[in-house]
GROMACS .gro file of C-alpha atoms in nm:
model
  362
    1UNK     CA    1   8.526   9.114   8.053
    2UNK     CA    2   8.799   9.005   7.790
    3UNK     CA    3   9.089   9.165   7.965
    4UNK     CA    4   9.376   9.103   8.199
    5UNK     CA    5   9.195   9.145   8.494
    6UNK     CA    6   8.984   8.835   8.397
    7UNK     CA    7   9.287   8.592   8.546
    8UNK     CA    8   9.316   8.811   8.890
    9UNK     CA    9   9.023   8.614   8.996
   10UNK     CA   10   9.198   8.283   8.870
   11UNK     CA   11   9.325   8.048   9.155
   12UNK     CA   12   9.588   7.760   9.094
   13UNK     CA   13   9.380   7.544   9.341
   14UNK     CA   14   9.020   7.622   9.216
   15UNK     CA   15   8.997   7.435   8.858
   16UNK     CA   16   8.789   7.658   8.769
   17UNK     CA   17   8.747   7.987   8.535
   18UNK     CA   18   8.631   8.272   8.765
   19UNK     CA   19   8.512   8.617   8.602
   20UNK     CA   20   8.568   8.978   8.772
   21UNK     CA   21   8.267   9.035   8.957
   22UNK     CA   22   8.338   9.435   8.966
   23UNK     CA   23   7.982   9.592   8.923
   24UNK     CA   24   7.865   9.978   8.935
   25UNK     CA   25   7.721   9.891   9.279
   26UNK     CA   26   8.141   9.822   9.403
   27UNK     CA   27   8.292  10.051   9.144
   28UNK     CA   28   8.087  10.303   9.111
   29UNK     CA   29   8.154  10.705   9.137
   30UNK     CA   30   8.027  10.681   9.534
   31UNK     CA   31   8.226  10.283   9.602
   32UNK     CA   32   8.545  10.416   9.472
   33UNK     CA   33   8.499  10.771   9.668
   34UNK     CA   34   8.478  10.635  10.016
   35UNK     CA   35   8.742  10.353   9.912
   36UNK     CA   36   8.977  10.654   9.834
   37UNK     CA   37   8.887  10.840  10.169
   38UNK     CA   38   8.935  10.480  10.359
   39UNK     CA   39   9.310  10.400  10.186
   40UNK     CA   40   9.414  10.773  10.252
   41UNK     CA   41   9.317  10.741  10.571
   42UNK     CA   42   9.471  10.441  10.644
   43UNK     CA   43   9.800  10.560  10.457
   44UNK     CA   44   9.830  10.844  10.699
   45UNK     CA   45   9.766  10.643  11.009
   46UNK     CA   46  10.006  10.380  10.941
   47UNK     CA   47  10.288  10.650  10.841
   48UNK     CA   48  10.222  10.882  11.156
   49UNK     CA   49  10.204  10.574  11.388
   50UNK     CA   50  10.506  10.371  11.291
   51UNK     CA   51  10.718  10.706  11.291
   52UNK     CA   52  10.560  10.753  11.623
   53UNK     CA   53  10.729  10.385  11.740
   54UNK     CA   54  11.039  10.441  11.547
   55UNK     CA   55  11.085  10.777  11.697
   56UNK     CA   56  11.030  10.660  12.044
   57UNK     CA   57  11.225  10.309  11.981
   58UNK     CA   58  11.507  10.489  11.883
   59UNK     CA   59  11.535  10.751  12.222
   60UNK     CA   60  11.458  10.485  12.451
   61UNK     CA   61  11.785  10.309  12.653
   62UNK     CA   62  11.634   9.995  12.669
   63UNK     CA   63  11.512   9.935  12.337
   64UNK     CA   64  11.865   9.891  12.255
   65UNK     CA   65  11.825   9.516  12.301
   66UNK     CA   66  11.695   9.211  12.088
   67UNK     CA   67  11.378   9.283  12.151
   68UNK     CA   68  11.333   9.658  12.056
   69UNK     CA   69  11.564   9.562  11.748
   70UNK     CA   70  11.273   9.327  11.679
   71UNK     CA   71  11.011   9.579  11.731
   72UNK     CA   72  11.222   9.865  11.494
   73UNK     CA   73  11.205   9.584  11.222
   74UNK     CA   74  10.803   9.526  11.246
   75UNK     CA   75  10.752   9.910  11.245
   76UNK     CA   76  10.967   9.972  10.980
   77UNK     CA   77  10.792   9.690  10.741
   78UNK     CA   78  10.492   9.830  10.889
   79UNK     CA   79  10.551  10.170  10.761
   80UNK     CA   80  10.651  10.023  10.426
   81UNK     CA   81  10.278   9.912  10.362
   82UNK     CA   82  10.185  10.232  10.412
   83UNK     CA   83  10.462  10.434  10.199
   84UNK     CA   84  10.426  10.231   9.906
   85UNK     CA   85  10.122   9.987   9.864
   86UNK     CA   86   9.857  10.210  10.004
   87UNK     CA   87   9.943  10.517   9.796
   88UNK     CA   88   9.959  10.311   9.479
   89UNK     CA   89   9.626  10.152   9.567
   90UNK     CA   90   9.501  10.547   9.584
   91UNK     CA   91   9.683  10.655   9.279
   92UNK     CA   92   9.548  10.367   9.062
   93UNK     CA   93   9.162  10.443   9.206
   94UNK     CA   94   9.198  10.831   9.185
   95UNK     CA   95   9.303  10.733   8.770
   96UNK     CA   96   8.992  10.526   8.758
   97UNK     CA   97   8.793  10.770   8.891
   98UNK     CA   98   8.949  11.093   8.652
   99UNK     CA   99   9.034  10.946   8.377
  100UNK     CA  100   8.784  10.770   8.128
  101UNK     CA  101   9.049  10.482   8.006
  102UNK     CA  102   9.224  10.306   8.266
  103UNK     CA  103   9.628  10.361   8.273
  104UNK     CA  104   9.805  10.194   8.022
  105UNK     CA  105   9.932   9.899   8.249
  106UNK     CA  106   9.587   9.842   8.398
  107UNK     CA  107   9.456   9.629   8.083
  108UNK     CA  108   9.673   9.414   7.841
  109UNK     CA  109   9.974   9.230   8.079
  110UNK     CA  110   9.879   8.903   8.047
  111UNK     CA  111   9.754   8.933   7.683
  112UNK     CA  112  10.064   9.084   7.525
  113UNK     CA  113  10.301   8.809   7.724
  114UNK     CA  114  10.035   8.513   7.552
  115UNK     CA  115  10.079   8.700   7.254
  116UNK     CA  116  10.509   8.724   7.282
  117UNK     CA  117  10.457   9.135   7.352
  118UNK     CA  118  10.660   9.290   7.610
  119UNK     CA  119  10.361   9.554   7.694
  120UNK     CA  120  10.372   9.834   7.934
  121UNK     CA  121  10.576   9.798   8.231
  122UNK     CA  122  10.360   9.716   8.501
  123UNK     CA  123  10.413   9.909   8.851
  124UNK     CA  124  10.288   9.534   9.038
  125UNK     CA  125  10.592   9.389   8.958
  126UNK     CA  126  10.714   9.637   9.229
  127UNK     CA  127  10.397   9.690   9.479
  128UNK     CA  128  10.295   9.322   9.496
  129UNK     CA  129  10.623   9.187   9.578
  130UNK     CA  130  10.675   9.427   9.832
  131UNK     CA  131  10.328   9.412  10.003
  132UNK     CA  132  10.369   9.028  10.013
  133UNK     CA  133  10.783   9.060  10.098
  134UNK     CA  134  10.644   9.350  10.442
  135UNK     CA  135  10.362   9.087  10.536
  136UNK     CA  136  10.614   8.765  10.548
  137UNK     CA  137  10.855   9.000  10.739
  138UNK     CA  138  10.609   9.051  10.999
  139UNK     CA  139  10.477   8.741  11.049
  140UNK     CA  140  10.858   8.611  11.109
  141UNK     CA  141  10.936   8.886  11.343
  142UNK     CA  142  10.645   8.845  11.564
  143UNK     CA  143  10.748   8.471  11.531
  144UNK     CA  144  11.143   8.586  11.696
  145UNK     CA  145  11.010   8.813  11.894
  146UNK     CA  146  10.765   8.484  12.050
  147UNK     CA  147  11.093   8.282  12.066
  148UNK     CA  148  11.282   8.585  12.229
  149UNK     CA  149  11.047   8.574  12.499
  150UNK     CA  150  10.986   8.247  12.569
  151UNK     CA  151  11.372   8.235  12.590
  152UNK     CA  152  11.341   8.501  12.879
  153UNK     CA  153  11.072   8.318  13.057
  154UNK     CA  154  11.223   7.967  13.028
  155UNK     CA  155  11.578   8.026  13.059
  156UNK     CA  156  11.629   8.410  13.235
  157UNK     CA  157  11.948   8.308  13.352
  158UNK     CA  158  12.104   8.237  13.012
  159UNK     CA  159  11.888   8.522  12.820
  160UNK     CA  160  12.175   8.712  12.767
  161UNK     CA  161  12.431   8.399  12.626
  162UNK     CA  162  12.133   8.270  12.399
  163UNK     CA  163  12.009   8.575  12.274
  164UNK     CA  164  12.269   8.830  12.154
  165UNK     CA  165  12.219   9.151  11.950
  166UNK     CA  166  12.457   8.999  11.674
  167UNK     CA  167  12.229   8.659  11.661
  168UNK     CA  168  11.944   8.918  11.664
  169UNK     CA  169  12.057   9.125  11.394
  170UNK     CA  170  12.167   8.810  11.171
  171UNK     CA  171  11.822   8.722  11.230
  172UNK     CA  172  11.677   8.998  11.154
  173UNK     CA  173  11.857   9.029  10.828
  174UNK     CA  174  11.763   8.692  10.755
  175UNK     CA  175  11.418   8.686  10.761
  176UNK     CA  176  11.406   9.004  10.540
  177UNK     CA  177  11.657   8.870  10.298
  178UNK     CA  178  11.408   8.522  10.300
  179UNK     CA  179  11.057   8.708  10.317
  180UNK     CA  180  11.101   8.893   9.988
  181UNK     CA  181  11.268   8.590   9.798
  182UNK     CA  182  10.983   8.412   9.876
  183UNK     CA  183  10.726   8.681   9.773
  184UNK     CA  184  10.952   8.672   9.451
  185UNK     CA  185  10.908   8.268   9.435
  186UNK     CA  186  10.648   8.254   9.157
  187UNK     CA  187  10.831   8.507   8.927
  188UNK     CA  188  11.196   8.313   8.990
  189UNK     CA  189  11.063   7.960   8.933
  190UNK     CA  190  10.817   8.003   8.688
  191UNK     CA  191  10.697   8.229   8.404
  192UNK     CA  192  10.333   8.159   8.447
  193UNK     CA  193  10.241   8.425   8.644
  194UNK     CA  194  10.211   8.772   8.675
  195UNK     CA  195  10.083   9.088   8.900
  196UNK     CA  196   9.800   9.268   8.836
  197UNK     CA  197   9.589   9.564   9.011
  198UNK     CA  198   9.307   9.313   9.065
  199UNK     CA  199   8.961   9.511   9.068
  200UNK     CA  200   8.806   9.345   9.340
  201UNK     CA  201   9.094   9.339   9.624
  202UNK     CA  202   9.226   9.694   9.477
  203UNK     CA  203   9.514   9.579   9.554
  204UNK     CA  204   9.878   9.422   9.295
  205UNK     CA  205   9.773   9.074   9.329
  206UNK     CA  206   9.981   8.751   9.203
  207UNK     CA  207   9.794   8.630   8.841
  208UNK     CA  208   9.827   8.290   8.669
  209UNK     CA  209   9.864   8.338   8.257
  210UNK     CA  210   9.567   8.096   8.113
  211UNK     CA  211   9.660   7.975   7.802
  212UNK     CA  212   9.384   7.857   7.612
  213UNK     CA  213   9.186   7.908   7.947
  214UNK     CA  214   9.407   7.622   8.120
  215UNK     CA  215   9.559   7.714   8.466
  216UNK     CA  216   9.954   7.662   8.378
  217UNK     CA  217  10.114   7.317   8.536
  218UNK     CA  218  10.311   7.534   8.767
  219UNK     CA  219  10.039   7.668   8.895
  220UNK     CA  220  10.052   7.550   9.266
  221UNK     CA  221  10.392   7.746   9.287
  222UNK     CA  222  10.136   8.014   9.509
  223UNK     CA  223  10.072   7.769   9.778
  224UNK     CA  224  10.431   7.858   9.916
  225UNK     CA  225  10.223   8.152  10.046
  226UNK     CA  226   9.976   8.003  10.254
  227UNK     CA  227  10.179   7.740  10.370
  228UNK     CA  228  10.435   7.984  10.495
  229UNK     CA  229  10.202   8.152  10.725
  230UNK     CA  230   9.995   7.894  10.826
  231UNK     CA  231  10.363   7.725  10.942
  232UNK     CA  232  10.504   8.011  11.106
  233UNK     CA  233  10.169   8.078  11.287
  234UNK     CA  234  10.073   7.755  11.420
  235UNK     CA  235  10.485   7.760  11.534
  236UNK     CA  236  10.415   8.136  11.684
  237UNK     CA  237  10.083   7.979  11.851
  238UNK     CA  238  10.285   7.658  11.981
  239UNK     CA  239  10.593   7.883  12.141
  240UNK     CA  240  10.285   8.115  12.307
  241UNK     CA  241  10.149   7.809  12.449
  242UNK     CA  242  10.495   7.730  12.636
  243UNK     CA  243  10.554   8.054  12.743
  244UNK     CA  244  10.183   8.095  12.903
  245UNK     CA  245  10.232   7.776  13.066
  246UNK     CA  246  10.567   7.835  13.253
  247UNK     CA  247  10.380   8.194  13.326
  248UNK     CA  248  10.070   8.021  13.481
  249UNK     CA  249  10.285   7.788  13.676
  250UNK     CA  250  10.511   8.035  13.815
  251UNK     CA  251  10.212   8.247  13.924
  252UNK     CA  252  10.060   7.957  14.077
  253UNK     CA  253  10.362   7.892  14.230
  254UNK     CA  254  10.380   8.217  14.404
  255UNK     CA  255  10.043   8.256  14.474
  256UNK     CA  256  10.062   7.928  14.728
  257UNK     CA  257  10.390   8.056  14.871
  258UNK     CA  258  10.198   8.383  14.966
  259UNK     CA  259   9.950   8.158  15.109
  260UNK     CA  260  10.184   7.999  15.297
  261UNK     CA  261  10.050   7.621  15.122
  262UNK     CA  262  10.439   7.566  15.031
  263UNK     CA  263  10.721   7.594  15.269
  264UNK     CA  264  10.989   7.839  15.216
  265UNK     CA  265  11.271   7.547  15.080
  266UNK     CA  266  11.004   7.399  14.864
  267UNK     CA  267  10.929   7.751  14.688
  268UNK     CA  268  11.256   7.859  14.620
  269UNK     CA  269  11.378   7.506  14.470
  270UNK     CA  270  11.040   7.494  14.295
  271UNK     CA  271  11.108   7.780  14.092
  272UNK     CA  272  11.477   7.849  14.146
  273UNK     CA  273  11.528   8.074  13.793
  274UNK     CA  274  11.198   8.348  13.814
  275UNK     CA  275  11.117   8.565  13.558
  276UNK     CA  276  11.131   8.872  13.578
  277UNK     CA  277  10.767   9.102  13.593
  278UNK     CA  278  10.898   9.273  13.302
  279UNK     CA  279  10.973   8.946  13.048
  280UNK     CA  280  10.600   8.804  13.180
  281UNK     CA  281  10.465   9.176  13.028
  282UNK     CA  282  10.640   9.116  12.771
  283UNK     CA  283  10.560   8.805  12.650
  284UNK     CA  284  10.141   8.869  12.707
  285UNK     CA  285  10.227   9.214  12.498
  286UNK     CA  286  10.370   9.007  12.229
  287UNK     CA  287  10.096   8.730  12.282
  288UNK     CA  288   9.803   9.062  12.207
  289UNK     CA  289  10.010   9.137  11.894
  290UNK     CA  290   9.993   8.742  11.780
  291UNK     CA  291   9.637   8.765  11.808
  292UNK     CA  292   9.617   9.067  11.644
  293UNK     CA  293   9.790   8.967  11.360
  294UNK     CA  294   9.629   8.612  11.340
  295UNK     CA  295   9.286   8.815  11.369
  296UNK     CA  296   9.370   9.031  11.067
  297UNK     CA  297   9.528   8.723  10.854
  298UNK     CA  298   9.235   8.481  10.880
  299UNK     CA  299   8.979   8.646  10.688
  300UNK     CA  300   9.263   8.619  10.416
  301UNK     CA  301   9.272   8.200  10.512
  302UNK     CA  302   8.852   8.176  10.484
  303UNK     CA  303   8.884   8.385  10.080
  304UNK     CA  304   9.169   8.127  10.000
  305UNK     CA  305   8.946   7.828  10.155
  306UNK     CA  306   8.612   7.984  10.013
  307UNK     CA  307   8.778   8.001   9.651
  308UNK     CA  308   8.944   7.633   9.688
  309UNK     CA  309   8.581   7.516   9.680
  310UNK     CA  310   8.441   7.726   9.417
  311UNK     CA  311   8.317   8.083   9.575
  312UNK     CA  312   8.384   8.369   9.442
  313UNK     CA  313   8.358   8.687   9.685
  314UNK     CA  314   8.477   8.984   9.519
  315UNK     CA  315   8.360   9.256   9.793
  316UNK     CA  316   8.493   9.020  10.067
  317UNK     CA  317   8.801   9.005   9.874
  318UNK     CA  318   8.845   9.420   9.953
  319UNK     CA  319   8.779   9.403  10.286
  320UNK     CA  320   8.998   9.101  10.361
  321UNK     CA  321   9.298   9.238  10.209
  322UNK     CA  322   9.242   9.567  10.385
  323UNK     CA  323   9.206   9.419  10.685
  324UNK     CA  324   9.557   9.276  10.662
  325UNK     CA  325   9.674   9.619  10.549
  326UNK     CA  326   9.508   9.768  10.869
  327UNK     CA  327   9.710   9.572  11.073
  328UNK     CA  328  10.011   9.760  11.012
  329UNK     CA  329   9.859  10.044  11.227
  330UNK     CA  330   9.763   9.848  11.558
  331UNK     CA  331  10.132   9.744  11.678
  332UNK     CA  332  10.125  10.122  11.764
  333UNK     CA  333   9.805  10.126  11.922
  334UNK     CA  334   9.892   9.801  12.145
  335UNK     CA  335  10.237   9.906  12.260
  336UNK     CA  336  10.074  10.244  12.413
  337UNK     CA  337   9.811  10.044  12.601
  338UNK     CA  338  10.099   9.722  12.711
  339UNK     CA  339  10.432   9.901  12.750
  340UNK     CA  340  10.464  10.126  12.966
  341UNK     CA  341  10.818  10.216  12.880
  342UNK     CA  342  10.634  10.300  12.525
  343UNK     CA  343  10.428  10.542  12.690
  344UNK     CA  344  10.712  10.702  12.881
  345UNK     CA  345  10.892  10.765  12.590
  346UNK     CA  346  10.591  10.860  12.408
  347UNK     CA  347  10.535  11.136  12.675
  348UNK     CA  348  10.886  11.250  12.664
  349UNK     CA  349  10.849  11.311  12.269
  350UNK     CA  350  10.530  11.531  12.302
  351UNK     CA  351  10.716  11.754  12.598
  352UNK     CA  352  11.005  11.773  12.374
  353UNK     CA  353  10.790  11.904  12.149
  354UNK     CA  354  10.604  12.132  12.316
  355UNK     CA  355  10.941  12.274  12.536
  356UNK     CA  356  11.104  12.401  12.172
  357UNK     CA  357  10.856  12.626  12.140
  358UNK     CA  358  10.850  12.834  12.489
  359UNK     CA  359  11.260  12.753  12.486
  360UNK     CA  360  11.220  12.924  12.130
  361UNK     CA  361  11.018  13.221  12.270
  362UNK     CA  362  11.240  13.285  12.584
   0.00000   0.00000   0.00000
């Protein structure tokens, strides 16, 4: 298939040409029917539950602290996924699917930039950037929110002089402002690359331009991405690890004063600054939704290794970037099971609800 879509399936690290492996059996009628009714799905899910959290975030007292600022920032790049990369993915399928010629930026990017054309604009300069911008601003909130809690855990007494809403905020700010410069990186420093809707993903995926069908020098430019996760995971996994082991210890701690194993003088100066029940919720809640996320990222991390040595999975390309997308739905799903305060509020919105109605009627 001599088109643009032929470099989507080009990796800087692989060395090798690899060909769009989009058959009738994936893209078929049926394949692309049941891929629609999946992304729609999905689309609505992510929407209703992140305006769920944000709604209940937002009338809750105490989510007015570092934390629940924390939280409003992963719903709201949450809900971005599902506002703008989702639909597009739906759009572009629903064209495929109606139309017998693709749209006009489909086919022909990297062709008519080899040849010195300008060509269509393409929509993926927009989508992929932002999909990649939302997915580095969650993985460095979950990362603050780790370091928020293990802050709580470690230090209790000095929570509040550590961390402040405005350090929060600037934070905050700060790893949105850095997420989507980086998901910009290969367009800045180099003009070797470009997005495409890649066929196999069905997703605006990051493109090398082959020249001559020669990977460009640059090319490595795209291992900012992996390296950025895989460092601000194994940091997130490192600050869980500290947290859980100052939580074991405390509860082992109480568990032999309760006993009565340690005296009275040696339990209170063993553990002179406790948590509080509420941080040690916390910090497991936020420990489910670094799993979660980890979980979701790492078939992502086996279709990066898999292509570094020369596989080429273009179905398991689909469902790991949809698995990543699905992610954006669970946060929701996880704070109504872990956080109680969620739920409360949660409850409160639905009687709110309800009450206009009869208050309406009398």
């Amino acid at each position: 298939m001599e088109t643009a879509n032929q470099t989507v399936t080009e990796y800087p690290w692989t060395g090798q040409t690899l060909a769009p492996l989009c058959t009738a059996r994936c893209c078929g009628l049926l394949n692309r029917t049941l891929a629609v009714m999946f992304m729609v799905s999905l689309a609505f899910a992510i929407v209703v539950g992140n305006v769920v959290t944000l709604t209940v975030f937002m009338q809750i007292r105490h989510s007015r602290t570092p934390q629940g600022y924390l939280k409003v920032s992963l719903a709201i790049a949450d809900m971005m996924v599902g506002v703008w990369v989702v639909p597009f993915s739906v759009y572009t399928e629903i064209s495929l699917m109606v139309t017998s010629t693709p749209p006009t930026w489909y086919q022909g990017i990297s062709t008519a930039s080899l040849e010195g054309g300008s060509g269509p604009w393409q929509p993926c300069m927009l989508i992929g950037p932002v999909f990649a911008g939302c997915t580095f601003v969650s993985i460095s909130t979950i990362f603050l929110m780790t370091v928020e809690r293990c802050v709580a855990i470690l230090r209790p007494l000095h929570k509040d002089a550590l961390v402040t809403r405005h350090r929060t905020l600037f934070l905050i700010l700060l790893s949105w402002a850095g997420s989507f410069l980086l998901a910009m990186a290969p367009l800045m420093l180099s003009n070797s690359f470009t997005l495409e809707y890649n066929e196999c993903s069905r997703m605006c995926n990051y493109a090398p331009l082959l020249i001559g069908n020669q990977l460009p020098p640059d090319a490595n430019i795209l291992l900012l991405f992996p390296a950025f996760d895989f460092s601000l995971l194994g940091g997130t996994l490192a600050v869980n690890i500290l947290s859980f082991t100052s939580i074991r210890r405390y509860t082992r701690k109480r568990k032999l004063l309760s006993e009565g194993s340690l005296g009275t003088d040696a339990g209170a100066g063993g553990c002179p600054h406790r948590p509080s029940f509420s941080d040690i919720k916390a910090a497991k809640t936020i420990g489910i939704l670094t799993f979660a996320f980890t979980a979701s990222f790492s078939p992502i991390a086996v279709f990066v290794l898999g292509n570094v040595v020369g596989y080429t999975w273009c179905n398991f390309s689909f469902f790991a970037f949809w698995i990543l997308t699905g992610n954006s739905c669970c946060n929701v799903i996880i704070y109504s099971v872990r956080d109680h305060r969620f739920r409360k509020g949660l409850t409160l919105l639905f009687q709110r609800d309800r009450s206009q109605p009869h208050s309406e009627k009398s």
